[in-house]
Amino acid sequence: MLKSLPDSKKVDLWIRASGKALLWGMSLVGIFFLYLPIVILVIYSFNESKINAVWRGFTLQWYQSLFEGLTVGSDISNVLIWDALKNSLIVGFISTGVATILGTMIGLAMERFHFRGRTVIEGLLFLPIIIPDITMGIALLVFFSLVFQLLESLTGMRLVLGLPTVIIGHIAFNISYVAVVVRSRIADLDPTLEEAALDLGANEWKSFWRITLPLIYPGILSGALLAFTLSLDDFVITFFTAGVGATTLPVFVYGMIKVSVTPAINAISTIMLFASLIIVVLSFSLQRH
Amino acid sequence: MQLFKSKSKVFNQLEFRKTLNLFTLLFPATFWLILFLIIPLIIVLVYSFLERGTYGGVEWIFTLEHYLRLVKPIYWVVFFRSLWLALLTTFACLIVGYPLAFFIATRSPRWRNVLLLLVIIPFWTNFLVRIYAWIIVLRQEGVVNVLFQSLNIIDQPLDLLFTSFAVSIGLVYGYLPFMILPLYATIERFDFSFIEAAQDLGANDLRTLLRVVLPLTTRGMLAGSLLVFIPAVGEFITPDILGGAKTLMMGNLVQNQFLSARNWPFGSVLSMVMMAIVLAPILISFRLAEDRQT
């Protein structure tokens, strides 16, 4: 059969076969690459060997060391892992809450109104997503230290960096991400539904609560989940705005890595990995419904 | 006439209510972003023209010395390294990401969801943790060295960590999902009847790929490249953890000026330069997109 084909067709068939093989091969390599370090990390969090990657047997002692209250830092400013976790959750919940409300509001304004200066606001919303984290981090550091300096010279009140400054920074970048997610949901929404509600005598407030909100609710929820993840994930902006008393989990882990590589880091990383796994599956099933 | 007047009054009232609604919706987020992002950035810009204070901070004396310092070759080396590593990362992500995104987009819906989830999981996993994982793989006592030594491929452990190789791997690994997801979104929306048309007209698969599929998915490639290039240029964690003194990137310089050298004005200059490098490709691609639309 193949023999009867002209040569150019044979070449085409060969191209198709090798193309297909290449596609499968590269895709498998891609997935393998994405998971290799993560899987190794999880496996070695159960390894007894403290020094190297030789497998010495299964152990839970590194997880145990976390529960016994691991600390990082110098003697003066020792931070407990539980405090770091608590700080992360406080920052995550508060910044997500505020950013979700503000982000949804501005998302509604951008999608439902036409006004002058829209492009300016558009650029403003875009900025936190595109500027390098470190630029935003140092800008906030510089800003807070100047404001605190002014406050002290004017009122004598001494303020320092801490959880509130971290939360302010997290809200600032999360607003934009929530707005992006919520806006895509509002854009899909049929505006005649709201108009119908208004024609039937509902005021804007009522039409928002009864029509708009129930329809864009999944968008708001996935925006909030993204914000929460980004907040828990953030290291750079937190690093510059945290000061001494506001170590979050990523900053804690960074401190551990900088001191020395121990299997306890593998254990804490594995736990963080599974926590984000749960959030992903949650948001994925949310989107599909 | 009377009717008309009252109508316009009602109309005015409605307009007023609408404006008030818009203002209420816009104000809080705009206020927050101006106070906690725009003003801080302006302060950084102002600081870049001031003299340094002794313990960090600034003296309020105008100077251009920090900008003049930029001409020194050591900074150029770091700038070019950052640019080079970011471009390399973008290119590698494109090479690895495109086949995978294409593969996912052409599977059955069920497999597509599974594979998509597999890409999204690392995307949502803590960046620091994912970069740290490479220490376990690459360090002297790490997986690669132990494996190679036990297989007698090498006698002495290789120095893989704290090299620009390690930083490149880390960057590609860190930003690969940022490339795959927009690529997937574009390829998924791609009309596959174009492929059939090309093949009916006698193009083979290679020609179809080069002449039809790739040109029609440049949008995704461009979006993905921006999403990788932008954060990669400003990176500071990856070179900090996987690199050494020879792999400093711009982000490390900025961090160093603010936290160790305590030269805030020069740190401000560096981060302004960094922002310019990041904003340039964005503005260019926006201009290009606008031109194409008109």
PDB file of N, CA and C in Angstrom, chain A residues 60-105:
ATOM      1  N   LEU A  60       8.705  10.197  60.119  1.00  0.00           N
ATOM      2  CA  LEU A  60       7.825  11.356  60.232  1.00  0.00           C
ATOM      3  C   LEU A  60       8.445  12.410  61.137  1.00  0.00           C
ATOM      4  N   GLN A  61       9.737  12.219  61.486  1.00  0.00           N
ATOM      5  CA  GLN A  61      10.333  13.076  62.510  1.00  0.00           C
ATOM      6  C   GLN A  61      10.407  14.544  62.092  1.00  0.00           C
ATOM      7  N   TRP A  62      10.509  14.795  60.775  1.00  0.00           N
ATOM      8  CA  TRP A  62      10.608  16.194  60.333  1.00  0.00           C
ATOM      9  C   TRP A  62       9.289  16.903  60.507  1.00  0.00           C
ATOM     10  N   TYR A  63       8.193  16.150  60.293  1.00  0.00           N
ATOM     11  CA  TYR A  63       6.876  16.732  60.539  1.00  0.00           C
ATOM     12  C   TYR A  63       6.689  16.964  62.029  1.00  0.00           C
ATOM     13  N   GLN A  64       7.179  15.980  62.808  1.00  0.00           N
ATOM     14  CA  GLN A  64       7.084  16.094  64.255  1.00  0.00           C
ATOM     15  C   GLN A  64       7.815  17.350  64.739  1.00  0.00           C
ATOM     16  N   SER A  65       8.990  17.598  64.140  1.00  0.00           N
ATOM     17  CA  SER A  65       9.768  18.760  64.573  1.00  0.00           C
ATOM     18  C   SER A  65       8.998  20.060  64.328  1.00  0.00           C
ATOM     19  N   LEU A  66       8.138  20.056  63.292  1.00  0.00           N
ATOM     20  CA  LEU A  66       7.317  21.250  63.051  1.00  0.00           C
ATOM     21  C   LEU A  66       6.316  21.443  64.171  1.00  0.00           C
ATOM     22  N   PHE A  67       5.704  20.302  64.587  1.00  0.00           N
ATOM     23  CA  PHE A  67       4.655  20.417  65.602  1.00  0.00           C
ATOM     24  C   PHE A  67       5.228  20.717  66.975  1.00  0.00           C
ATOM     25  N   GLU A  68       6.505  20.413  67.147  1.00  0.00           N
ATOM     26  CA  GLU A  68       7.120  20.725  68.429  1.00  0.00           C
ATOM     27  C   GLU A  68       7.518  22.197  68.507  1.00  0.00           C
ATOM     28  N   GLY A  69       7.214  22.925  67.457  1.00  0.00           N
ATOM     29  CA  GLY A  69       7.466  24.366  67.521  1.00  0.00           C
ATOM     30  C   GLY A  69       8.851  24.724  67.040  1.00  0.00           C
ATOM     31  N   LEU A  70       8.965  24.767  65.724  1.00  0.00           N
ATOM     32  CA  LEU A  70      10.235  25.127  65.108  1.00  0.00           C
ATOM     33  C   LEU A  70      10.397  26.641  65.169  1.00  0.00           C
ATOM     34  N   THR A  71      11.638  27.090  65.339  1.00  0.00           N
ATOM     35  CA  THR A  71      11.853  28.537  65.334  1.00  0.00           C
ATOM     36  C   THR A  71      12.908  28.891  64.298  1.00  0.00           C
ATOM     37  N   VAL A  72      12.890  30.124  63.892  1.00  0.00           N
ATOM     38  CA  VAL A  72      13.911  30.607  62.983  1.00  0.00           C
ATOM     39  C   VAL A  72      14.309  32.008  63.411  1.00  0.00           C
ATOM     40  N   GLY A  73      15.549  32.361  63.144  1.00  0.00           N
ATOM     41  CA  GLY A  73      15.987  33.712  63.468  1.00  0.00           C
ATOM     42  C   GLY A  73      17.042  33.719  64.549  1.00  0.00           C
ATOM     43  N   SER A  74      17.518  34.909  64.855  1.00  0.00           N
ATOM     44  CA  SER A  74      18.531  35.023  65.889  1.00  0.00           C
ATOM     45  C   SER A  74      17.880  34.831  67.265  1.00  0.00           C
ATOM     46  N   ASP A  75      18.702  34.800  68.302  1.00  0.00           N
ATOM     47  CA  ASP A  75      18.171  34.532  69.627  1.00  0.00           C
ATOM     48  C   ASP A  75      17.175  35.594  70.093  1.00  0.00           C
ATOM     49  N   ILE A  76      17.427  36.829  69.664  1.00  0.00           N
ATOM     50  CA  ILE A  76      16.567  37.923  70.150  1.00  0.00           C
ATOM     51  C   ILE A  76      15.188  37.854  69.502  1.00  0.00           C
ATOM     52  N   SER A  77      15.193  37.598  68.199  1.00  0.00           N
ATOM     53  CA  SER A  77      13.920  37.683  67.503  1.00  0.00           C
ATOM     54  C   SER A  77      13.484  36.310  67.001  1.00  0.00           C
ATOM     55  N   ASN A  78      13.471  35.342  67.879  1.00  0.00           N
ATOM     56  CA  ASN A  78      13.015  34.024  67.478  1.00  0.00           C
ATOM     57  C   ASN A  78      11.537  34.032  67.137  1.00  0.00           C
ATOM     58  N   VAL A  79      11.234  33.430  66.018  1.00  0.00           N
ATOM     59  CA  VAL A  79       9.845  33.382  65.598  1.00  0.00           C
ATOM     60  C   VAL A  79       9.396  31.936  65.574  1.00  0.00           C
ATOM     61  N   LEU A  80       8.259  31.661  66.184  1.00  0.00           N
ATOM     62  CA  LEU A  80       7.710  30.316  66.145  1.00  0.00           C
ATOM     63  C   LEU A  80       7.002  30.097  64.823  1.00  0.00           C
ATOM     64  N   ILE A  81       7.071  28.865  64.330  1.00  0.00           N
ATOM     65  CA  ILE A  81       6.391  28.557  63.076  1.00  0.00           C
ATOM     66  C   ILE A  81       4.889  28.821  63.174  1.00  0.00           C
ATOM     67  N   TRP A  82       4.327  28.584  64.373  1.00  0.00           N
ATOM     68  CA  TRP A  82       2.876  28.787  64.522  1.00  0.00           C
ATOM     69  C   TRP A  82       2.511  30.253  64.414  1.00  0.00           C
ATOM     70  N   ASP A  83       3.404  31.113  64.929  1.00  0.00           N
ATOM     71  CA  ASP A  83       3.145  32.551  64.801  1.00  0.00           C
ATOM     72  C   ASP A  83       3.186  32.962  63.333  1.00  0.00           C
ATOM     73  N   ALA A  84       4.154  32.377  62.608  1.00  0.00           N
ATOM     74  CA  ALA A  84       4.263  32.695  61.188  1.00  0.00           C
ATOM     75  C   ALA A  84       2.994  32.276  60.451  1.00  0.00           C
ATOM     76  N   LEU A  85       2.512  31.071  60.770  1.00  0.00           N
ATOM     77  CA  LEU A  85       1.281  30.577  60.137  1.00  0.00           C
ATOM     78  C   LEU A  85       0.109  31.487  60.482  1.00  0.00           C
ATOM     79  N   LYS A  86       0.031  31.856  61.772  1.00  0.00           N
ATOM     80  CA  LYS A  86      -1.059  32.720  62.218  1.00  0.00           C
ATOM     81  C   LYS A  86      -1.012  34.052  61.470  1.00  0.00           C
ATOM     82  N   ASN A  87       0.198  34.639  61.363  1.00  0.00           N
ATOM     83  CA  ASN A  87       0.338  35.902  60.638  1.00  0.00           C
ATOM     84  C   ASN A  87      -0.102  35.761  59.189  1.00  0.00           C
ATOM     85  N   SER A  88       0.311  34.670  58.547  1.00  0.00           N
ATOM     86  CA  SER A  88      -0.058  34.442  57.149  1.00  0.00           C
ATOM     87  C   SER A  88      -1.576  34.413  57.001  1.00  0.00           C
ATOM     88  N   LEU A  89      -2.234  33.704  57.920  1.00  0.00           N
ATOM     89  CA  LEU A  89      -3.691  33.576  57.814  1.00  0.00           C
ATOM     90  C   LEU A  89      -4.380  34.917  58.084  1.00  0.00           C
ATOM     91  N   ILE A  90      -3.886  35.666  59.080  1.00  0.00           N
ATOM     92  CA  ILE A  90      -4.473  36.983  59.371  1.00  0.00           C
ATOM     93  C   ILE A  90      -4.357  37.881  58.136  1.00  0.00           C
ATOM     94  N   VAL A  91      -3.135  37.951  57.592  1.00  0.00           N
ATOM     95  CA  VAL A  91      -2.908  38.788  56.409  1.00  0.00           C
ATOM     96  C   VAL A  91      -3.782  38.298  55.252  1.00  0.00           C
ATOM     97  N   GLY A  92      -3.819  36.975  55.057  1.00  0.00           N
ATOM     98  CA  GLY A  92      -4.582  36.396  53.954  1.00  0.00           C
ATOM     99  C   GLY A  92      -6.056  36.738  54.052  1.00  0.00           C
ATOM    100  N   PHE A  93      -6.647  36.514  55.226  1.00  0.00           N
ATOM    101  CA  PHE A  93      -8.092  36.721  55.351  1.00  0.00           C
ATOM    102  C   PHE A  93      -8.464  38.200  55.238  1.00  0.00           C
ATOM    103  N   ILE A  94      -7.744  39.055  55.976  1.00  0.00           N
ATOM    104  CA  ILE A  94      -8.123  40.474  55.946  1.00  0.00           C
ATOM    105  C   ILE A  94      -7.898  41.063  54.552  1.00  0.00           C
ATOM    106  N   SER A  95      -6.721  40.792  53.954  1.00  0.00           N
ATOM    107  CA  SER A  95      -6.449  41.411  52.652  1.00  0.00           C
ATOM    108  C   SER A  95      -7.399  40.863  51.596  1.00  0.00           C
ATOM    109  N   THR A  96      -7.730  39.564  51.675  1.00  0.00           N
ATOM    110  CA  THR A  96      -8.675  39.000  50.712  1.00  0.00           C
ATOM    111  C   THR A  96     -10.050  39.642  50.865  1.00  0.00           C
ATOM    112  N   GLY A  97     -10.500  39.782  52.100  1.00  0.00           N
ATOM    113  CA  GLY A  97     -11.812  40.371  52.350  1.00  0.00           C
ATOM    114  C   GLY A  97     -11.915  41.778  51.772  1.00  0.00           C
ATOM    115  N   VAL A  98     -10.976  42.628  52.151  1.00  0.00           N
ATOM    116  CA  VAL A  98     -11.029  44.024  51.691  1.00  0.00           C
ATOM    117  C   VAL A  98     -10.843  44.098  50.177  1.00  0.00           C
ATOM    118  N   ALA A  99      -9.835  43.362  49.658  1.00  0.00           N
ATOM    119  CA  ALA A  99      -9.555  43.446  48.226  1.00  0.00           C
ATOM    120  C   ALA A  99     -10.719  42.909  47.401  1.00  0.00           C
ATOM    121  N   THR A 100     -11.413  41.891  47.901  1.00  0.00           N
ATOM    122  CA  THR A 100     -12.544  41.346  47.154  1.00  0.00           C
ATOM    123  C   THR A 100     -13.656  42.378  47.029  1.00  0.00           C
ATOM    124  N   ILE A 101     -13.944  43.075  48.131  1.00  0.00           N
ATOM    125  CA  ILE A 101     -14.994  44.097  48.078  1.00  0.00           C
ATOM    126  C   ILE A 101     -14.576  45.245  47.147  1.00  0.00           C
ATOM    127  N   LEU A 102     -13.379  45.784  47.358  1.00  0.00           N
ATOM    128  CA  LEU A 102     -12.932  46.919  46.534  1.00  0.00           C
ATOM    129  C   LEU A 102     -12.767  46.513  45.075  1.00  0.00           C
ATOM    130  N   GLY A 103     -12.232  45.326  44.841  1.00  0.00           N
ATOM    131  CA  GLY A 103     -11.998  44.851  43.481  1.00  0.00           C
ATOM    132  C   GLY A 103     -13.304  44.628  42.738  1.00  0.00           C
ATOM    133  N   THR A 104     -14.299  44.056  43.425  1.00  0.00           N
ATOM    134  CA  THR A 104     -15.600  43.842  42.794  1.00  0.00           C
ATOM    135  C   THR A 104     -16.260  45.171  42.462  1.00  0.00           C
ATOM    136  N   MET A 105     -16.154  46.128  43.402  1.00  0.00           N
ATOM    137  CA  MET A 105     -16.770  47.437  43.161  1.00  0.00           C
ATOM    138  C   MET A 105     -16.177  48.111  41.923  1.00  0.00           C
TER     139      MET A 105
END
